[in-house]
mmCIF file of C-alpha atoms in Angstrom:
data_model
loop_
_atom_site.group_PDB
_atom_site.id
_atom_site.type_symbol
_atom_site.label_atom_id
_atom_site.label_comp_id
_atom_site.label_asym_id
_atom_site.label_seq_id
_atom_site.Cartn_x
_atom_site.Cartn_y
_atom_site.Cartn_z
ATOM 1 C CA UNK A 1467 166.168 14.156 -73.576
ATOM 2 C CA UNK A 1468 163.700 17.001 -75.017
ATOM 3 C CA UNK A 1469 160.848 15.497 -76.717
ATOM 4 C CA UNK A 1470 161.117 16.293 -80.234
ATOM 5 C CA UNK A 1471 158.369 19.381 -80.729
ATOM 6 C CA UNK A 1472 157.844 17.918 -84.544
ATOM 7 C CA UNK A 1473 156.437 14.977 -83.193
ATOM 8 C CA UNK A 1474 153.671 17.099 -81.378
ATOM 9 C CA UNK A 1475 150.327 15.703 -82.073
ATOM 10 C CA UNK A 1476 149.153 19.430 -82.762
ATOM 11 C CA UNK A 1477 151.448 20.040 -85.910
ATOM 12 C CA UNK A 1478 150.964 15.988 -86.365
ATOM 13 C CA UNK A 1479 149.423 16.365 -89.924
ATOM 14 C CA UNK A 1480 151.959 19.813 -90.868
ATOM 15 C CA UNK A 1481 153.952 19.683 -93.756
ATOM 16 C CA UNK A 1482 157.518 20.431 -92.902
ATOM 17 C CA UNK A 1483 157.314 23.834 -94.533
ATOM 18 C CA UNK A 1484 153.942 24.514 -92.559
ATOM 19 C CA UNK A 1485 155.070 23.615 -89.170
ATOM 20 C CA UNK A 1486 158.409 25.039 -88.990
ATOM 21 C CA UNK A 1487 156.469 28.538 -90.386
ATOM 22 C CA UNK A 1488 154.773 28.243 -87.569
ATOM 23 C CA UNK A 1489 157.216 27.290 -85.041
ATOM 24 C CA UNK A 1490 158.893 30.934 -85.859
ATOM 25 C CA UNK A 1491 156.759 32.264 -83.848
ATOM 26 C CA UNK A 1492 156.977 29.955 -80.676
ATOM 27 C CA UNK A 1493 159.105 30.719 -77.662
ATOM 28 C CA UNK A 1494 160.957 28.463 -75.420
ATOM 29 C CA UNK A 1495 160.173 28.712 -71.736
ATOM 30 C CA UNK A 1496 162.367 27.092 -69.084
ATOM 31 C CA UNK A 1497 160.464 26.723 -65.636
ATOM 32 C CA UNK A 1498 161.536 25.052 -62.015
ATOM 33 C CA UNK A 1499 160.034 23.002 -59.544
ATOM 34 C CA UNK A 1500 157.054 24.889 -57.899
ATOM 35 C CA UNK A 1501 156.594 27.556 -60.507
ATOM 36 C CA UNK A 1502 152.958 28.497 -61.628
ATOM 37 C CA UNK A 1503 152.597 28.558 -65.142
ATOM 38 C CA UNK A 1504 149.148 29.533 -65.025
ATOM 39 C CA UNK A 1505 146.940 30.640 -62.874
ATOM 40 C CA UNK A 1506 142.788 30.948 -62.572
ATOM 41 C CA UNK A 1507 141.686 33.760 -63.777
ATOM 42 C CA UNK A 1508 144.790 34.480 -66.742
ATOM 43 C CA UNK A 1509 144.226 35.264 -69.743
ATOM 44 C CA UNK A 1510 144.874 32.041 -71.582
ATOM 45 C CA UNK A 1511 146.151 33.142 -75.143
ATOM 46 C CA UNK A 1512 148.539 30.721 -75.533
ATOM 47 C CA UNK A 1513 149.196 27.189 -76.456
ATOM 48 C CA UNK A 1514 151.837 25.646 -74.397
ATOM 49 C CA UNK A 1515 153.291 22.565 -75.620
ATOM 50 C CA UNK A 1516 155.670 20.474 -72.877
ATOM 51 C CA UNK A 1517 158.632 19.240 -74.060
ATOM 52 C CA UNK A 1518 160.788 17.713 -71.213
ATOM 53 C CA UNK A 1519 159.915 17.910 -67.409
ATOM 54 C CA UNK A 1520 156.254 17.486 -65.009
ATOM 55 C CA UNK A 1521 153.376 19.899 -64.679
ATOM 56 C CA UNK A 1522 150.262 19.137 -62.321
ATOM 57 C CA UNK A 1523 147.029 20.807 -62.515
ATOM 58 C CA UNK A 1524 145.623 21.741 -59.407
ATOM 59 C CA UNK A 1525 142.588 23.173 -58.181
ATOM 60 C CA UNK A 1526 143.779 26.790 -55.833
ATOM 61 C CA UNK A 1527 141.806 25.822 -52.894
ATOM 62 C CA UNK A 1528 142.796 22.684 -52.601
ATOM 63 C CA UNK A 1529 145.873 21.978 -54.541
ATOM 64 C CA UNK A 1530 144.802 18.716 -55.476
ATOM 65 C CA UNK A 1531 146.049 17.914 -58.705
ATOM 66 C CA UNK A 1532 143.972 16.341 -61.357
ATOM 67 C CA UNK A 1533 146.015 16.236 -64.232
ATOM 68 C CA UNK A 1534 149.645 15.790 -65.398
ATOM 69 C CA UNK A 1535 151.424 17.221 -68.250
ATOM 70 C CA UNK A 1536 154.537 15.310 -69.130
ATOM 71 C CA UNK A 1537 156.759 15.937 -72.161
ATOM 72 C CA UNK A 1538 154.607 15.970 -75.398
ATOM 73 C CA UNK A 1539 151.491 17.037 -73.014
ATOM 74 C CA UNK A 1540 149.919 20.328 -75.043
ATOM 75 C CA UNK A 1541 147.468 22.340 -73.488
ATOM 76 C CA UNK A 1542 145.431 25.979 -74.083
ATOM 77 C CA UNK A 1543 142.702 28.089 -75.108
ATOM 78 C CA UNK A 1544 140.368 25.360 -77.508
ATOM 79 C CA UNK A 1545 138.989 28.598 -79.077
ATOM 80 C CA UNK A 1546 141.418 29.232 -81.746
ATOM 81 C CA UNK A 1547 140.578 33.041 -81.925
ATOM 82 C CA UNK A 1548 140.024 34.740 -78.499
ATOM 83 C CA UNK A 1549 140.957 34.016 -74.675
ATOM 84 C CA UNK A 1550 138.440 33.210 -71.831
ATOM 85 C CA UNK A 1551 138.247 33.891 -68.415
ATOM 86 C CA UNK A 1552 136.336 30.707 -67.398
ATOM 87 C CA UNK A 1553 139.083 28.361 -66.229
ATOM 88 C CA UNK A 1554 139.145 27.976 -62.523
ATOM 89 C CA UNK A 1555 142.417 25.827 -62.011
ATOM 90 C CA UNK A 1556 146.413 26.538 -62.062
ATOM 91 C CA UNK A 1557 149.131 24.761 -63.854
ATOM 92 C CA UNK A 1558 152.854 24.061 -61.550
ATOM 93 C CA UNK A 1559 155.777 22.813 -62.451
ATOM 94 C CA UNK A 1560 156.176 19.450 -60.696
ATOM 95 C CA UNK A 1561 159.783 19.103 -62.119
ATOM 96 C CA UNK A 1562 162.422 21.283 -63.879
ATOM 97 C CA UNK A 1563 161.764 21.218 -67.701
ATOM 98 C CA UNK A 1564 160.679 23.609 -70.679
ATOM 99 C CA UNK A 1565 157.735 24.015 -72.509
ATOM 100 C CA UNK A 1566 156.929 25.529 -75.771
ATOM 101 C CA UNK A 1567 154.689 28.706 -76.031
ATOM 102 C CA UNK A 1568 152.548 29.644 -79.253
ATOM 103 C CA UNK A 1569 150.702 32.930 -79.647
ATOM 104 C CA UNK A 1570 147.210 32.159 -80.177
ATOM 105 C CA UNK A 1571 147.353 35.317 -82.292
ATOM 106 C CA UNK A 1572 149.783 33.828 -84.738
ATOM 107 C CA UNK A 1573 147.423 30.326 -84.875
ATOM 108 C CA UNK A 1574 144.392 32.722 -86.020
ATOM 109 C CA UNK A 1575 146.427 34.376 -88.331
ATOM 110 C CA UNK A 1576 146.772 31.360 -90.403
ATOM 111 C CA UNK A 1577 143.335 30.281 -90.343
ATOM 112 C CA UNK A 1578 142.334 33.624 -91.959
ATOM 113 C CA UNK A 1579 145.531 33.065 -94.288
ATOM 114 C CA UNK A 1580 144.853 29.262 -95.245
ATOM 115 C CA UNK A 1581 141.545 27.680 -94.156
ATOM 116 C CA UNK A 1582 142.952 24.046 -94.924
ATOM 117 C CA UNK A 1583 145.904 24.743 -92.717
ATOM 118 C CA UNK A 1584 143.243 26.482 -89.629
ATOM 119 C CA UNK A 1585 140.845 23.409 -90.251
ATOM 120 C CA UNK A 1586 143.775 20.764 -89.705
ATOM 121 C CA UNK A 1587 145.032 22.579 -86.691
ATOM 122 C CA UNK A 1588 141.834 22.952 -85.470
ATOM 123 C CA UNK A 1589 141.412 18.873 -86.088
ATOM 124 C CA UNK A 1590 144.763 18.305 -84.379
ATOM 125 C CA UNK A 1591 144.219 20.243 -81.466
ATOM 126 C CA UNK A 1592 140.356 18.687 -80.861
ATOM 127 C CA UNK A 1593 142.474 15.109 -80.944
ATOM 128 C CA UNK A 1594 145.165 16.285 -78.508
ATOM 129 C CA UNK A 1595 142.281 17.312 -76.328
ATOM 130 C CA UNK A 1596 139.946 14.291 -76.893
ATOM 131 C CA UNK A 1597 142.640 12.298 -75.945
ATOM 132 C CA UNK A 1598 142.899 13.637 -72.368
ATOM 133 C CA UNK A 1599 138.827 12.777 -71.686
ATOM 134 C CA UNK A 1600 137.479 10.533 -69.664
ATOM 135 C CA UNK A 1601 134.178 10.520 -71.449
ATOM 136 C CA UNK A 1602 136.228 10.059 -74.838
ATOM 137 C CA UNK A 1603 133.573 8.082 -76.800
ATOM 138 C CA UNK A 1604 130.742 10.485 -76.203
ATOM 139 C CA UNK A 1605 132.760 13.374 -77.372
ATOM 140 C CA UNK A 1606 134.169 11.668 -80.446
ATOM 141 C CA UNK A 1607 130.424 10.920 -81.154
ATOM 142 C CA UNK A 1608 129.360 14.796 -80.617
ATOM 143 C CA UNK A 1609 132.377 15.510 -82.831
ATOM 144 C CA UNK A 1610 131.263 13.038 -85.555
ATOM 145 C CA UNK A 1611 127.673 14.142 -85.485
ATOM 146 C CA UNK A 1612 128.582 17.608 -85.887
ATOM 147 C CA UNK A 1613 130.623 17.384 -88.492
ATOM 148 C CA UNK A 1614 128.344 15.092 -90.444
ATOM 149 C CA UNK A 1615 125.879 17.750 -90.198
ATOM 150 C CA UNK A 1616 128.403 20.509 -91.846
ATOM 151 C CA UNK A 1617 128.763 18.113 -94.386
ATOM 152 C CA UNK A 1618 125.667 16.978 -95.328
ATOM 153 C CA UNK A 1619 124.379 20.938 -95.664
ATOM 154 C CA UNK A 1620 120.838 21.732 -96.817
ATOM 155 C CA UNK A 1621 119.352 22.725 -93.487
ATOM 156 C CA UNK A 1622 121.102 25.799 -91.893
ATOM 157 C CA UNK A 1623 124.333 24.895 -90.007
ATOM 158 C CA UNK A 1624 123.446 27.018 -86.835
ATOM 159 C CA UNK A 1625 120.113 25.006 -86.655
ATOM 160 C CA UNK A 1626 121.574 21.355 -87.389
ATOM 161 C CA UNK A 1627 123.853 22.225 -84.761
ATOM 162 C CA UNK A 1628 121.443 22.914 -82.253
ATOM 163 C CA UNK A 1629 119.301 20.247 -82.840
ATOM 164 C CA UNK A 1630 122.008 17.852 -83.044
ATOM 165 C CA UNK A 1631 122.975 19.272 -79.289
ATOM 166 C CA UNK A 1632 119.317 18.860 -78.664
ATOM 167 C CA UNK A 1633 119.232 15.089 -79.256
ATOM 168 C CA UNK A 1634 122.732 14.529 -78.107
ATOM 169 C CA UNK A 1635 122.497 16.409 -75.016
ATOM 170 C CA UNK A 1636 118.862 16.811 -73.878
ATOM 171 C CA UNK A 1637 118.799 19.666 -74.613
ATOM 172 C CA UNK A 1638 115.913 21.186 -72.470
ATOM 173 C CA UNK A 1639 115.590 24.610 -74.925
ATOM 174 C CA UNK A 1640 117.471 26.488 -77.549
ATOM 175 C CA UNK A 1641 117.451 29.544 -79.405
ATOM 176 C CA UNK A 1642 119.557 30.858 -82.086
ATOM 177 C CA UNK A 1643 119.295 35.111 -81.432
ATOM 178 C CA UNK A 1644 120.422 37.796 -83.834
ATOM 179 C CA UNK A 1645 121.062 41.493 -82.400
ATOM 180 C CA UNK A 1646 120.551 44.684 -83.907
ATOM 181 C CA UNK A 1647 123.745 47.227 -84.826
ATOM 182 C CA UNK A 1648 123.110 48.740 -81.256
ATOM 183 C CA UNK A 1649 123.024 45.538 -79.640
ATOM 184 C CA UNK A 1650 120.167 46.407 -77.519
ATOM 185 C CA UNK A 1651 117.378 44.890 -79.265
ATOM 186 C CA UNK A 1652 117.055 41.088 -80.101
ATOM 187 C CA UNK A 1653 115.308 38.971 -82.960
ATOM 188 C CA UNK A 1654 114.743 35.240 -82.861
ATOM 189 C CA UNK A 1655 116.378 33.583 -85.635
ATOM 190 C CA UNK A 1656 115.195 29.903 -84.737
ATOM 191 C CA UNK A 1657 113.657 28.360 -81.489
ATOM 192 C CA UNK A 1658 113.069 24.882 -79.645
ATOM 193 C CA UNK A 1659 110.991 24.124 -76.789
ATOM 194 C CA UNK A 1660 109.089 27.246 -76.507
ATOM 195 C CA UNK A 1661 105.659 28.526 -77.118
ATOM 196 C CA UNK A 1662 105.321 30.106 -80.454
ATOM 197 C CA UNK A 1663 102.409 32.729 -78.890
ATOM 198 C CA UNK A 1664 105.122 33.649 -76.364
ATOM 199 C CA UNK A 1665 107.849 34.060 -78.775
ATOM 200 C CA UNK A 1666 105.985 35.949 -80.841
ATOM 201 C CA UNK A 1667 105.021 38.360 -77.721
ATOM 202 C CA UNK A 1668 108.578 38.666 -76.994
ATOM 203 C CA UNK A 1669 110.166 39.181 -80.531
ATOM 204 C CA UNK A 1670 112.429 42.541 -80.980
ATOM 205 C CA UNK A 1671 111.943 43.885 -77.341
ATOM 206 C CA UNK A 1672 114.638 45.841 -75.777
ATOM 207 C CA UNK A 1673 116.791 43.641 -73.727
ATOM 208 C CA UNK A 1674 116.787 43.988 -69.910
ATOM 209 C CA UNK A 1675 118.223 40.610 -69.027
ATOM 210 C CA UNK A 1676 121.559 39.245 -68.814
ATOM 211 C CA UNK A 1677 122.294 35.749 -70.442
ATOM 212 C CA UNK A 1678 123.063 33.796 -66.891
ATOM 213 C CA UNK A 1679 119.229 34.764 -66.079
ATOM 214 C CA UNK A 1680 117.694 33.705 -69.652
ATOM 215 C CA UNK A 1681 117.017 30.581 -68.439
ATOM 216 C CA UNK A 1682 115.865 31.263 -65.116
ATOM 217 C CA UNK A 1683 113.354 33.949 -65.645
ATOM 218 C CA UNK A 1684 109.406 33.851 -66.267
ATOM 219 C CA UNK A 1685 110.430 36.092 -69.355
ATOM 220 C CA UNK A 1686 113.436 34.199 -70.978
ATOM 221 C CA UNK A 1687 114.691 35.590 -74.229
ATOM 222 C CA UNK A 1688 115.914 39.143 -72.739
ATOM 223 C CA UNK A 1689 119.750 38.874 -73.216
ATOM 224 C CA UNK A 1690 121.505 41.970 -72.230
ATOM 225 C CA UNK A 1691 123.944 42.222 -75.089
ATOM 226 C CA UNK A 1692 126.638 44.297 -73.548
ATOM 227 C CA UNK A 1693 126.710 42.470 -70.227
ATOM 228 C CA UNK A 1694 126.986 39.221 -72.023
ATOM 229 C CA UNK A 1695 130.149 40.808 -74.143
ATOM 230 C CA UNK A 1696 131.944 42.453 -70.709
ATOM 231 C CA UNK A 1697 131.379 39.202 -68.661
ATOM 232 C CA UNK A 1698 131.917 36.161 -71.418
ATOM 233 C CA UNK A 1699 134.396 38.563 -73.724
ATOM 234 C CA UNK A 1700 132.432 37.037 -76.725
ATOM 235 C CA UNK A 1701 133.688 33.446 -76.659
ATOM 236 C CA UNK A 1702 131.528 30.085 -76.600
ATOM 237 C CA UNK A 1703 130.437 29.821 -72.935
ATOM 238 C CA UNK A 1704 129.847 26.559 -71.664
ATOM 239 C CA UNK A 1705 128.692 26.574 -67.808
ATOM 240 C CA UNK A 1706 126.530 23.899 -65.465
ATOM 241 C CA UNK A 1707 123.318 23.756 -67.979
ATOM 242 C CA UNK A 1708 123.624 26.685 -70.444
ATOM 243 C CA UNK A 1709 125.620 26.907 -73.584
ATOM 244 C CA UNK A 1710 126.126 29.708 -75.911
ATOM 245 C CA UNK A 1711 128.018 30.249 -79.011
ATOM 246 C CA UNK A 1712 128.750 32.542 -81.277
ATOM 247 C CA UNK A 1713 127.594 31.942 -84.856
ATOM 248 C CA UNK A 1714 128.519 35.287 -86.768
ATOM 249 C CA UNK A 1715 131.021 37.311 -87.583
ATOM 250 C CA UNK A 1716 130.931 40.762 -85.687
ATOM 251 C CA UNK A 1717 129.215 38.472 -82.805
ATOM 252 C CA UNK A 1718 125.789 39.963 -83.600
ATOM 253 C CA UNK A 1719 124.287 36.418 -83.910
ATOM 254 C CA UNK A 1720 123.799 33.440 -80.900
ATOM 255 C CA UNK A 1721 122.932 29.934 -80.905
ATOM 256 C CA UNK A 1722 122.264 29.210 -76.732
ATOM 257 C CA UNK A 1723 120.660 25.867 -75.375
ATOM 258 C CA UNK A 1724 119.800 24.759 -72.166
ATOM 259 C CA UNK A 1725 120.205 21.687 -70.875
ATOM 260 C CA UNK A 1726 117.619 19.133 -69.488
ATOM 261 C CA UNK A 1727 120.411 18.131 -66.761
ATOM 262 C CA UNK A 1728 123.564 19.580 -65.773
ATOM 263 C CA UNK A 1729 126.400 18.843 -67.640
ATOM 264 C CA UNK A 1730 128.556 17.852 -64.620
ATOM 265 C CA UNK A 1731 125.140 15.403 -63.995
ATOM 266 C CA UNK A 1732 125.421 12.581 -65.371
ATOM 267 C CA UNK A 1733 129.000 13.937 -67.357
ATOM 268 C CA UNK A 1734 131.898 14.805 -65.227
ATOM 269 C CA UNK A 1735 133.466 18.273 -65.411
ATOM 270 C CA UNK A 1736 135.914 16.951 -67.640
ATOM 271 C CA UNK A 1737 133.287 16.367 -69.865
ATOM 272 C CA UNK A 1738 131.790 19.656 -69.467
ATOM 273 C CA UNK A 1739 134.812 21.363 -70.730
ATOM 274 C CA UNK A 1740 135.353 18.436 -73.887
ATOM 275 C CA UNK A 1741 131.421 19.811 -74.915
ATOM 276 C CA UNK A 1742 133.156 23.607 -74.439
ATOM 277 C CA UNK A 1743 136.406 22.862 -76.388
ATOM 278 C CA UNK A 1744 134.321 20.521 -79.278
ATOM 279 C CA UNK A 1745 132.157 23.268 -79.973
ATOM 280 C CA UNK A 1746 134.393 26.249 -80.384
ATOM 281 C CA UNK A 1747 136.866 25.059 -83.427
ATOM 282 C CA UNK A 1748 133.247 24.317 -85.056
ATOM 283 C CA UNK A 1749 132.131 27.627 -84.298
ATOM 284 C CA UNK A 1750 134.790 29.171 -85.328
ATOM 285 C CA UNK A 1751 134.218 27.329 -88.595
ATOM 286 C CA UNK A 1752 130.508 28.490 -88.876
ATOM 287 C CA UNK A 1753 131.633 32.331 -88.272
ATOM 288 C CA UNK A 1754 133.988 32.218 -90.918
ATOM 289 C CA UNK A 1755 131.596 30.601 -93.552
ATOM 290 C CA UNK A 1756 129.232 33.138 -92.149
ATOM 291 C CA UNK A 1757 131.683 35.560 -92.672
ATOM 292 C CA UNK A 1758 131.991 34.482 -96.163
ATOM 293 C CA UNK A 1759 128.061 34.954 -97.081
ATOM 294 C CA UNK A 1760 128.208 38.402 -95.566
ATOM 295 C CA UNK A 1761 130.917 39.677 -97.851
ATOM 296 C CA UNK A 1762 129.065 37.144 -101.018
ATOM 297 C CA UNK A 1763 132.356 34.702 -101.313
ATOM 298 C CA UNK A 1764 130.180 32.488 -99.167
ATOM 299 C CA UNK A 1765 130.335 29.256 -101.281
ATOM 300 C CA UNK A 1766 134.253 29.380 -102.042
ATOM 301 C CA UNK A 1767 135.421 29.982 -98.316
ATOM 302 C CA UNK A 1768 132.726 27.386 -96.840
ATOM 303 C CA UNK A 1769 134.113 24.858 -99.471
ATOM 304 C CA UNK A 1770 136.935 25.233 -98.632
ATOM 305 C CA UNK A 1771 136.871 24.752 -94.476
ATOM 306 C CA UNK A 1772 134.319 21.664 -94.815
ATOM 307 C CA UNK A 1773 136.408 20.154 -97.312
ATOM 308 C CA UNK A 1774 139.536 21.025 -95.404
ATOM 309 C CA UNK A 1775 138.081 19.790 -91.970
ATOM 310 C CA UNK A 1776 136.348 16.222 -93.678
ATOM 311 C CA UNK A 1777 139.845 15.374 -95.386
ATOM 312 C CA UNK A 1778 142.307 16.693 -93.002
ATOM 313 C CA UNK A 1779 140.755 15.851 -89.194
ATOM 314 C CA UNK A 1780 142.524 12.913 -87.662
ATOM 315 C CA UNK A 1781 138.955 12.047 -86.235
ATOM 316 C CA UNK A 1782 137.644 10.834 -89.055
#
C-alpha cells in the first residue's frame, strides 16, 4: 500500500489548504529495481519524497550502500533556494516503487510568498533530516543554539552565528567578508582569531585568492569572488574544515570559519553534512531579513520569519 504523502513529516505541520497547494506542483515518479535516481555530480533541485518501494544510497566506487530510503523516507537539496554540486553519492532503486518529486523552485516560491509557511517548511525539513543523523543530539543542540541567538537579537545575527559556531565547533578562525559591486575587492565586516595589525594591512585589497586557499595561505583573506561563485554556485559550502555561507541578498556578503579539527574528526561525515544542511535554512533566513533592511521593511519581514520559525519548528 502507498504511504499516504499527507502524512509526510515535511508537510507534517501544513494546513490542508497549504499542503495540497503545494502538492500541485509535485510529480509522481514510478522507478524499477536497479534504476539510479540520482547520481554524483546532478543537479539536486528537487525534493523527492518515497512513497512505496526501497532506495539505497551508495557510494560510485564502491557501491556500498549507507543508507535506505523506504516509503515515507524524504530526501534533497537542505538549501531551500539553489542546487549544489557537492554531493558525492548516488541514489538506486532497491525495489519497484514510486516516489514523489517537488520542484525546489516551487518550495522558494512560497517562502518569498509567505514567510510563516517557508519558516515551517524549512523546520519540517531540518526534522526529517535530523532524524536520519547519527550525531542527532549535537545537531539538535547547534540547531537550538542558533536559533536562540535569532531570537534573542541585539548583537548582529551574522556575528552571533559565528561565534556560536566558534564555541560549538572550535572554530579555529572566522570572518564575515562583504564585496564590492565588482566583486573584486573585499572588506572585513567582522573577524575572530586574527591579528588586528594584519587585518588592517589586508583590508580592501584586490582579491587574488580563491576561497579553498584562504585558509591555507600566509596571506588569508584574498577570496577570489568569481571563482568562489563558478565553483560553489553561491550556496553554503561546508567541506573537511572550512565553512562558508552566504549572509546577503545579491551574495555580496560571507560569513566563513575554519575549523580547529576536521569535521569528519571527531564527527562522522554524516555529521559533516547535518552542520551543512542546519546552517542553510538559517541562512536562508538571515538573507531574507537582510534582504528586508536593504529595501527598509527590515523589521516587518524579520518579525515575521523569527516569529514564524520560534512558533512553528517542530524542534522546539
Amino acid at each position: 500500500m502507498a504511504f499516504d504523502i499527507s502524512r509526510a513529516p515535511l508537510f507534517a505541520t501544513l494546513g490542508k489548504s497549504q499542503r495540497d497547494e503545494l502538492l500541485k506542483q509535485a510529480q509522481t515518479i514510478t522507478f524499477r529495481a536497479g534504476d539510479i535516481l540520482y547520481r554524483a555530480g546532478d543537479l539536486n533541485t528537487n525534493i523527492f519524497l518515497v512513497t512505496s518501494g526501497t532506495l539505497a544510497q551508495t557510494e560510485p566506487r564502491t557501491r556500498a550502500p549507507f543508507g535506505w530510503f523506504a516509503a515515507g523516507s524524504m530526501w534533497g537539496q537542505g538549501n531551500m533556494a539553489q542546487p549544489s554540486l557537492r554531493y558525492t553519492y548516488q541514489i538506486a532503486a532497491d525495489t519497484d516503487g514510486t516516489a514523489t518529486l517537488i520542484k525546489l523552485t516551487a518550495v522558494a516560491r512560497f517562502i518569498e510568498r509567505d514567510p510563516a509557511l517557508g519558516a515551517t517548511l524549512l523546520a519540517n525539513c531540518l526534522r526529517v533530516q535530523a532524524e536520519r543523523c547519527a550525531q542527532r543530539e549535537e545537531v539538535l543542540s547547534l540547531i537550538a543554539g542558533l536559533k536562540q541567538l535569532l531570537h534573542e537579537g541585539g548583537v548582529s545575527p551574522f556575528v552571533a552565528t559565528l561565534e556560536y559556531l566558534r564555541s560549538f565547533f572550535k572554530v579555529h578562525k572566522a570572518l564575515i567578508v562583504r564585496f564590492d559591486a565588482t566583486g573584486s575587492t573585499m572588506h572585513i565586516e567582522h573577524a575572530i582569531g586574527y591579528d588586528k595589525a594584519h587585518l588592517r594591512s589586508v583590508r580592501s585589497l584586490a582579491s587574488d585568492t580563491v576561497l579553498s586557499r584562504v585558509y591555507t595561505s600566509r596571506r588569508p583573506l584574498l577570496i577570489n569572488a568569481d571563482t568562489f561563485e563558478r565553483i560553489y554556485s553561491i550556496v553554503p559550502y561546508c567541506s573537511h574544515n572550512m565553512l562558508a555561507v552566504p549572509l546577503s541578498a545579491g551574495t555580496q556578503v560571507y560569513g566563513a570559519v575554519l575549523l580547529a579539527e576536521p569535521l569528519n574528526a571527531p564527527f562522522t561525515s554524516i555529521a559533516a553534512e547535518m552542520l551543512f544542511l542546519a546552517v542553510s535554512p538559517l541562512s536562508a533566513l538571515l538573507v531574507c531579513a537582510n534582504s528586508a533592511k536593504e529595501s527598509h521593511h527590515d523589521s516587518l519581514l524579520k518579525r515575521s520569519y523569527v516569529s514564524a520559525f520560534r512558533s512553528s519548528d517542530p524542534l522546539s
